Coordinates of C-alpha atoms and ligand atoms in Angstrom, one line a residue:
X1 CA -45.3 -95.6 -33.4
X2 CA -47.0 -92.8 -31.6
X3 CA -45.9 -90.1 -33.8
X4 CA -48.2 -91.8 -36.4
X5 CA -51.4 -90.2 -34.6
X6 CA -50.0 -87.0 -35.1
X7 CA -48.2 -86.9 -38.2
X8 CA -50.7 -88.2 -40.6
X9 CA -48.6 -88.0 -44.0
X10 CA -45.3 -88.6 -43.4
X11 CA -43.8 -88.0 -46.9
X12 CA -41.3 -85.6 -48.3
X13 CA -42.1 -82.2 -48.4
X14 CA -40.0 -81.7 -51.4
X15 CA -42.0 -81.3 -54.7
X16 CA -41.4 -83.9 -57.3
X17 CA -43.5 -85.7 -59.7
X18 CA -41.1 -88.4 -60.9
X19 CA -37.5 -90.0 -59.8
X20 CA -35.8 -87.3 -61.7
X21 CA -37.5 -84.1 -60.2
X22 CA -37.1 -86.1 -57.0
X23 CA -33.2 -87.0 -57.4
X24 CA -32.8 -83.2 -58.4
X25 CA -34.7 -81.4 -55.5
X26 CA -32.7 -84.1 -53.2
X27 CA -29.4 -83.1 -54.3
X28 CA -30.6 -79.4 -54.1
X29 CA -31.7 -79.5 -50.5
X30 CA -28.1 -80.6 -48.7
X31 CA -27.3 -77.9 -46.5
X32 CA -31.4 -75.6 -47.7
X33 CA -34.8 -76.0 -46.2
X34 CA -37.3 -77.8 -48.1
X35 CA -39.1 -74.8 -48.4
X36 CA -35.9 -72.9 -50.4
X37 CA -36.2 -75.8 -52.7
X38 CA -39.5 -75.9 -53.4
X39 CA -39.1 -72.5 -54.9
X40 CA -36.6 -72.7 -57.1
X41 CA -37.4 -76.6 -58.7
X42 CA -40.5 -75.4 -60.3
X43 CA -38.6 -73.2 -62.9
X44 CA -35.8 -75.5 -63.0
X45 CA -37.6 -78.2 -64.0
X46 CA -40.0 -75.9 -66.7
X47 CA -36.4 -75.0 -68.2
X48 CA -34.7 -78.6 -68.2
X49 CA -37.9 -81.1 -67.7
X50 CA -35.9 -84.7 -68.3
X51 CA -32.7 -86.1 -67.5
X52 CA -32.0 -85.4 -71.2
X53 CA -32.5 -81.3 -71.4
X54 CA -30.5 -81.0 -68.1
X55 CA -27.3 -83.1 -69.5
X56 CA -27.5 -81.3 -72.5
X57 CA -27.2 -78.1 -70.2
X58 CA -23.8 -76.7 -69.2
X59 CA -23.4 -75.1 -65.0
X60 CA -23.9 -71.8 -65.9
X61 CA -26.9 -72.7 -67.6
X62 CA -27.9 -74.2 -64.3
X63 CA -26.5 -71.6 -62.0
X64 CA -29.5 -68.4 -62.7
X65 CA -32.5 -71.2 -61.9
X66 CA -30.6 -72.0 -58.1
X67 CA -28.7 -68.9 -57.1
X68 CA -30.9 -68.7 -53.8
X69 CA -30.2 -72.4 -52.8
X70 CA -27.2 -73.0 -50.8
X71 CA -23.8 -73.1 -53.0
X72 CA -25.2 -72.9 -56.3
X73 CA -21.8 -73.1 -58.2
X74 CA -21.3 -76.6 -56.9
X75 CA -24.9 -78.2 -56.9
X76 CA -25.2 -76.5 -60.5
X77 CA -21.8 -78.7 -61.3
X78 CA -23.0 -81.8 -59.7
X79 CA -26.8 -81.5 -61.5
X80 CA -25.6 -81.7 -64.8
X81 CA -22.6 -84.3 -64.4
X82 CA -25.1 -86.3 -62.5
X83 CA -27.7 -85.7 -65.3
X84 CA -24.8 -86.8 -68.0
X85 CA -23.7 -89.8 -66.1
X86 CA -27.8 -91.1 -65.9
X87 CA -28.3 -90.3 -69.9
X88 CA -24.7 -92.1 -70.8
X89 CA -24.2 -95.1 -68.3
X90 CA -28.1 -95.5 -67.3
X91 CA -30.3 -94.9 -70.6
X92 CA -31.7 -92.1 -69.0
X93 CA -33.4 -93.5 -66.1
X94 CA -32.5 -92.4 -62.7
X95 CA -30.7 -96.3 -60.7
X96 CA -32.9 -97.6 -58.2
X97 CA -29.9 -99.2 -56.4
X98 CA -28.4 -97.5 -53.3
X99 CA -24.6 -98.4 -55.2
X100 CA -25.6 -96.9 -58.4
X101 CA -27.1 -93.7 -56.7
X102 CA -23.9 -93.4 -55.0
X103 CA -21.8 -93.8 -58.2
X104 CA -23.4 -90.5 -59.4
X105 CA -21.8 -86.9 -59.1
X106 CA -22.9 -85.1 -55.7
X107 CA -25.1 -87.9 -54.7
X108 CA -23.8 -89.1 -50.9
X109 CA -25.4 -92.1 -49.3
X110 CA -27.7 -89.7 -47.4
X111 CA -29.2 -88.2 -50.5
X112 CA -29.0 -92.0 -52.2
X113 CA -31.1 -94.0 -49.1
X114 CA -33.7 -91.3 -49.5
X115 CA -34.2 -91.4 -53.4
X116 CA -34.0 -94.7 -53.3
X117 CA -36.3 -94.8 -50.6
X118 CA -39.3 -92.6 -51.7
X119 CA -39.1 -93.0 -55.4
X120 CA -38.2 -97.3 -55.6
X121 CA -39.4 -98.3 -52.2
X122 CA -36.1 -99.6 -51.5
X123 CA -35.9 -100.6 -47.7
X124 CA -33.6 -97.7 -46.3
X125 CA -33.5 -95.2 -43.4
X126 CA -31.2 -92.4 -43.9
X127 CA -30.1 -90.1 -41.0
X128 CA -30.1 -86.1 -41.4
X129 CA -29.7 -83.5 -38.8
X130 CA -33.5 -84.0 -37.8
X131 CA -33.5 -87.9 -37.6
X132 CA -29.7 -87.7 -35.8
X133 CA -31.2 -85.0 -33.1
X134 CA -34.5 -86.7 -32.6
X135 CA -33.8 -90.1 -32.4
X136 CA -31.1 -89.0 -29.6
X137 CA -33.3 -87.1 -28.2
X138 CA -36.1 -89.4 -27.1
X139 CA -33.4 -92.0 -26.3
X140 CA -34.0 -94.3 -29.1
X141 CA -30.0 -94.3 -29.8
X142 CA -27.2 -93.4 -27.1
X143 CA -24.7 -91.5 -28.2
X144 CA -23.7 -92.3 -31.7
X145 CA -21.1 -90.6 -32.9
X146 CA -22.2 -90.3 -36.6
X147 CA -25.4 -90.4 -38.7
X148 CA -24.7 -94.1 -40.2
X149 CA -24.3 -95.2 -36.1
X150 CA -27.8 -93.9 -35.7
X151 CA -29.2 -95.7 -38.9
X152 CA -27.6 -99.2 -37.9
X153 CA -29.0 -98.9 -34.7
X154 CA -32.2 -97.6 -35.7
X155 CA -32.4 -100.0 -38.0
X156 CA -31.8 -102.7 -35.4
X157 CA -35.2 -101.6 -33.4
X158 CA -37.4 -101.6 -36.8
X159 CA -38.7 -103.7 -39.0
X160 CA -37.4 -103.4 -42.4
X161 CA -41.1 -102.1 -43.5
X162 CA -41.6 -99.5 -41.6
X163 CA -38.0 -97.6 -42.4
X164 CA -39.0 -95.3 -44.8
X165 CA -42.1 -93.9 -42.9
X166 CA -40.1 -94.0 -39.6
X167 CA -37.4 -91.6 -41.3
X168 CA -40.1 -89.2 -42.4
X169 CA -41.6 -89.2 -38.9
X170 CA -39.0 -88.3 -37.4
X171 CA -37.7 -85.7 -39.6
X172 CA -41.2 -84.2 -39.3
X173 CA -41.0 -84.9 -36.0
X174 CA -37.5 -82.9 -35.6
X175 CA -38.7 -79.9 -38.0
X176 CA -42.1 -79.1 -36.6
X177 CA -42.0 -80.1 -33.3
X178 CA -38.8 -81.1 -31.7
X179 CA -37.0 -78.4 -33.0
X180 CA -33.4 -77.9 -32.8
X181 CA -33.1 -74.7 -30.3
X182 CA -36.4 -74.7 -28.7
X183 CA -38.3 -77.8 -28.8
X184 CA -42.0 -77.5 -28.4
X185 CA -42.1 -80.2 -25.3
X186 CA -45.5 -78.9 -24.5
X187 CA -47.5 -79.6 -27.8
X188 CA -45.2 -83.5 -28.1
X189 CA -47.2 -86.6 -27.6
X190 CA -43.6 -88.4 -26.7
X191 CA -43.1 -86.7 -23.4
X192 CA -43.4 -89.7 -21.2
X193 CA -41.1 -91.5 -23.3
X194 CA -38.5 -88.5 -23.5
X195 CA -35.2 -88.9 -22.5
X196 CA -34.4 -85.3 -22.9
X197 CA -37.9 -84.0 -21.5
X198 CA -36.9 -85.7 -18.4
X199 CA -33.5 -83.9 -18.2
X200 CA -35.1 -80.7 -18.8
X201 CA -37.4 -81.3 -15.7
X202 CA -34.8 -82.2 -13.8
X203 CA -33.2 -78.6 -14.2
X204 CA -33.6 -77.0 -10.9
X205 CA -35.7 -74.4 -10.9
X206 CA -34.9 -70.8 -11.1
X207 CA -33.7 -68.7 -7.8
X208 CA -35.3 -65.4 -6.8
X209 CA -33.5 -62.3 -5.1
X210 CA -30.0 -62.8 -6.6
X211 CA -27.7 -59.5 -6.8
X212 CA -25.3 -59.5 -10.2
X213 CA -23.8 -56.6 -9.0
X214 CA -21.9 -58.6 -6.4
X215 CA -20.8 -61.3 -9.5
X216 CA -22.0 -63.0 -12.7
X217 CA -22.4 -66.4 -10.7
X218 CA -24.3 -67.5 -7.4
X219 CA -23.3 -71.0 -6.1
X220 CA -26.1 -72.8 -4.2
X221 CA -23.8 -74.4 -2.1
X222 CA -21.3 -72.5 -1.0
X223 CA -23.6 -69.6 -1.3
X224 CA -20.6 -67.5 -2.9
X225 CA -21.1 -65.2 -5.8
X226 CA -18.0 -64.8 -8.6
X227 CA -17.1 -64.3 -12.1
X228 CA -14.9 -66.5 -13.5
X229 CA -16.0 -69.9 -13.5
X230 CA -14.2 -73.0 -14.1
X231 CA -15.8 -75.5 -16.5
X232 CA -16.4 -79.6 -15.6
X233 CA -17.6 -82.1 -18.3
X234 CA -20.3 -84.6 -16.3
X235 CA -21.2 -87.9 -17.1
X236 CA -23.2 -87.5 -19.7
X237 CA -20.3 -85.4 -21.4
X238 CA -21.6 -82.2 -21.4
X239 CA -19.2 -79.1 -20.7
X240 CA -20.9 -77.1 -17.2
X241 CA -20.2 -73.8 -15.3
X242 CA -18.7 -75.1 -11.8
X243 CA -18.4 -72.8 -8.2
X244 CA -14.8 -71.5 -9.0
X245 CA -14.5 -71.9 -4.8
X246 CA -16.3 -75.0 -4.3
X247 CA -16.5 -77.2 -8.0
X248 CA -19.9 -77.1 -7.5
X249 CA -22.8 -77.6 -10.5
X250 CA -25.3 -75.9 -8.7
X251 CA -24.7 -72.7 -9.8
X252 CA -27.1 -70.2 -11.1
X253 CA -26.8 -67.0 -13.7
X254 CA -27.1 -64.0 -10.9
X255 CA -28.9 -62.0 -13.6
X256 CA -31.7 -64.1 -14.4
X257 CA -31.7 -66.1 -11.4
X258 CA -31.5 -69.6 -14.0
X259 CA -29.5 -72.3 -13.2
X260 CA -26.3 -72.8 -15.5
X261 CA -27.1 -76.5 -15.9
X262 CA -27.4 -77.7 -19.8
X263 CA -28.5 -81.1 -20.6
X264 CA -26.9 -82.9 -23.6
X265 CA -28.2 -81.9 -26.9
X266 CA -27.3 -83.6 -30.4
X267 CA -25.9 -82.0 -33.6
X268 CA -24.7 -83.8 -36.7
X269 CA -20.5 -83.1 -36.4
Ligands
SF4_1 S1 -40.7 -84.2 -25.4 FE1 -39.6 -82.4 -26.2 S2 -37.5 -83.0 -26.5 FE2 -38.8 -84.9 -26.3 S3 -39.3 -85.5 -28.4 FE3 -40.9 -84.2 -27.6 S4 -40.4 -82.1 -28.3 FE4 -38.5 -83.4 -28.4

C-alpha cells in the first residue's frame, strides 16, 4: 500500500494506555474528533482509573468529566453500564471477542471491530465516515450503500493481516489528507490511482466574460442564459443543474464563470 510511505504510524490517535482507557475513549469519540477526546480522557481516567472505580460511579458522576464531548448525558449512561456489565459478567477485564464487545452498553460493531482490533489484535476492519469516504473515493469499493458493504468488500481485496493497519491508513488518510470538503489532491501520493481525482479533472474548466445580470445560469450549448434550472440525476447518480431550454449539463454559474458539474462524493447515511 502506497499510503504506507507517507503515513508512517498508522495507529489510533486516541490516548490510551490499556483496553479499558481504550474501550472508554472509543465509546467517547462516536459522533467527536479525536482531538475533543483526548482532552477530556485524561481527567476521566485520573477520577475513575479501572473498570472498577467507573462502575462504582453513577452518570452524573460521569457527566462534569465529558460535558464538551458530543451528548454527554448518553455516553455518561452507556460508560458506567458498560463498566458494570465488564466488572459483573467479565471479572473486570474488558472481552476481546467482537460478540462480547457488542453485548456491552453503547458499544456498536464499529466501536467493537476497533477495540478489538487495536487492543487484542483481532483481525477486523471497521468502516467510519473516513474509511467509507476514502475507500469510495479512490475506487477501491463502488457504491456501497452502508459501512459493513464497504468492510466486506474491503475485506475481500486484503489479506486478513494487514486489516487493522489498512483501516488506520485510511482513516489517516481521510482526516489529513483526503478530507471530506476539500481534499488536498495536490499534496496525495494516490492521484494516479484516483477515481475521484480523475472526475475532478474532467470538470471543464471555468468560462470567462459571463454577464449574471442577464441570469444565474449560462448554457454552453445553447448559449442561453436563465434562472431556474431544472435538475437531472446522471449515471453515476448524482443530482446536476440542466439548461432549463435545452437539458443540457454543460452549464456554468454566470457569476463565477464555474461549471455547475459535481462529481459524486460519499457520506456515511
Ligand atoms: S487524489 Fe484527492 S480525492 Fe483522491 S485520494 Fe488523494 S486526496 Fe483523495
Amino acid at each position: 500500500m502506497r499510503l504506507r510511505q507517507v503515513i508512517k504510524r498508522p495507529q489510533t490517535e486516541l490516548r490510551h494506555e490499556n483496553p479499558y482507557q481504550l474501550l472508554v475513549a472509543v465509546m467517547l469519540s462516536a459522533q467527536c474528533t479525536d482531538a475533543r477526546v483526548n482532552q477530556v480522557t485524561p481527567a476521566l481516567f485520573a477520577a475513575f482509573p479501572t473498570v472498577e472505580a467507573l462502575a462504582a460511579a453513577e452518570p452524573e458522576d460521569v457527566l462534569p468529566y465529558i460535558r464538551s464531548v458530543s451528548y454527554p448525558n448518553s455516553k455518561a449512561r452507556h460508560l458506567v453500564a458498560a463498566a458494570r456489565r465488564i466488572r459483573d459478567e467479565f471479572g473486570g477485564a474488558v472481552p476481546s471477542s467482537l460478540k462480547a464487545l457488542e453485548s456491552l452498553p453503547g458499544v456498536g460493531p464499529k466501536t467493537a471491530r476497533v477495540v478489538a482490533s487495536v487492543a487484542f489484535g483481532v483481525a477486523a476492519l471497521p468502516v467510519d465516515t473516513h474509511v467509507y469516504r476514502v475507500a469510495h473515493r479512490i475506487g477501491l469499493v463502488r457504491r456501497a450503500r452502508t459501512p459493513r458493504e464497504v468492510e466486506r468488500r474491503l475485506k475481500r481485496q486484503l489479506p486478513s493481516h494487514v486489516w487493522g493497519e489498512a483501516h488506520h491508513l485510511l482513516i489517516l488518510h481521510g482526516r489529513y489528507t483526503c478530507t471530506a470538503r476539500q481534499p488536498r489532491c495536490a499534496q496525495c501520493v494516490l492521484t494516479d490511482l484516483c477515481d475521484h481525482y480523475r472526475r475532478l479533472q474532467r470538470l471543464p474548466a471555468p468560462l470567462t466574460g459571463l454577464d449574471p445580470r442577464q441570469g444565474r445560469y449560462f448554457c454552453k450549448r445553447c448559449r442561453r442564459y436563465f434562472d431556474t434550472p431544472v435538475y437531472r440525476t446522471d449515471r453515476l447518480e448524482v443530482e446536476q443543474v440542466s439548461c432549463l431550454n435545452c437539458g443540457s449539463l454543460q452549464v456554468f454559474d454566470a457569476k463565477t464563470g464555474c461549471s455547475t458539474r459535481r462529481v459524486p462524493d460519499y457520506r456515511v447515511r
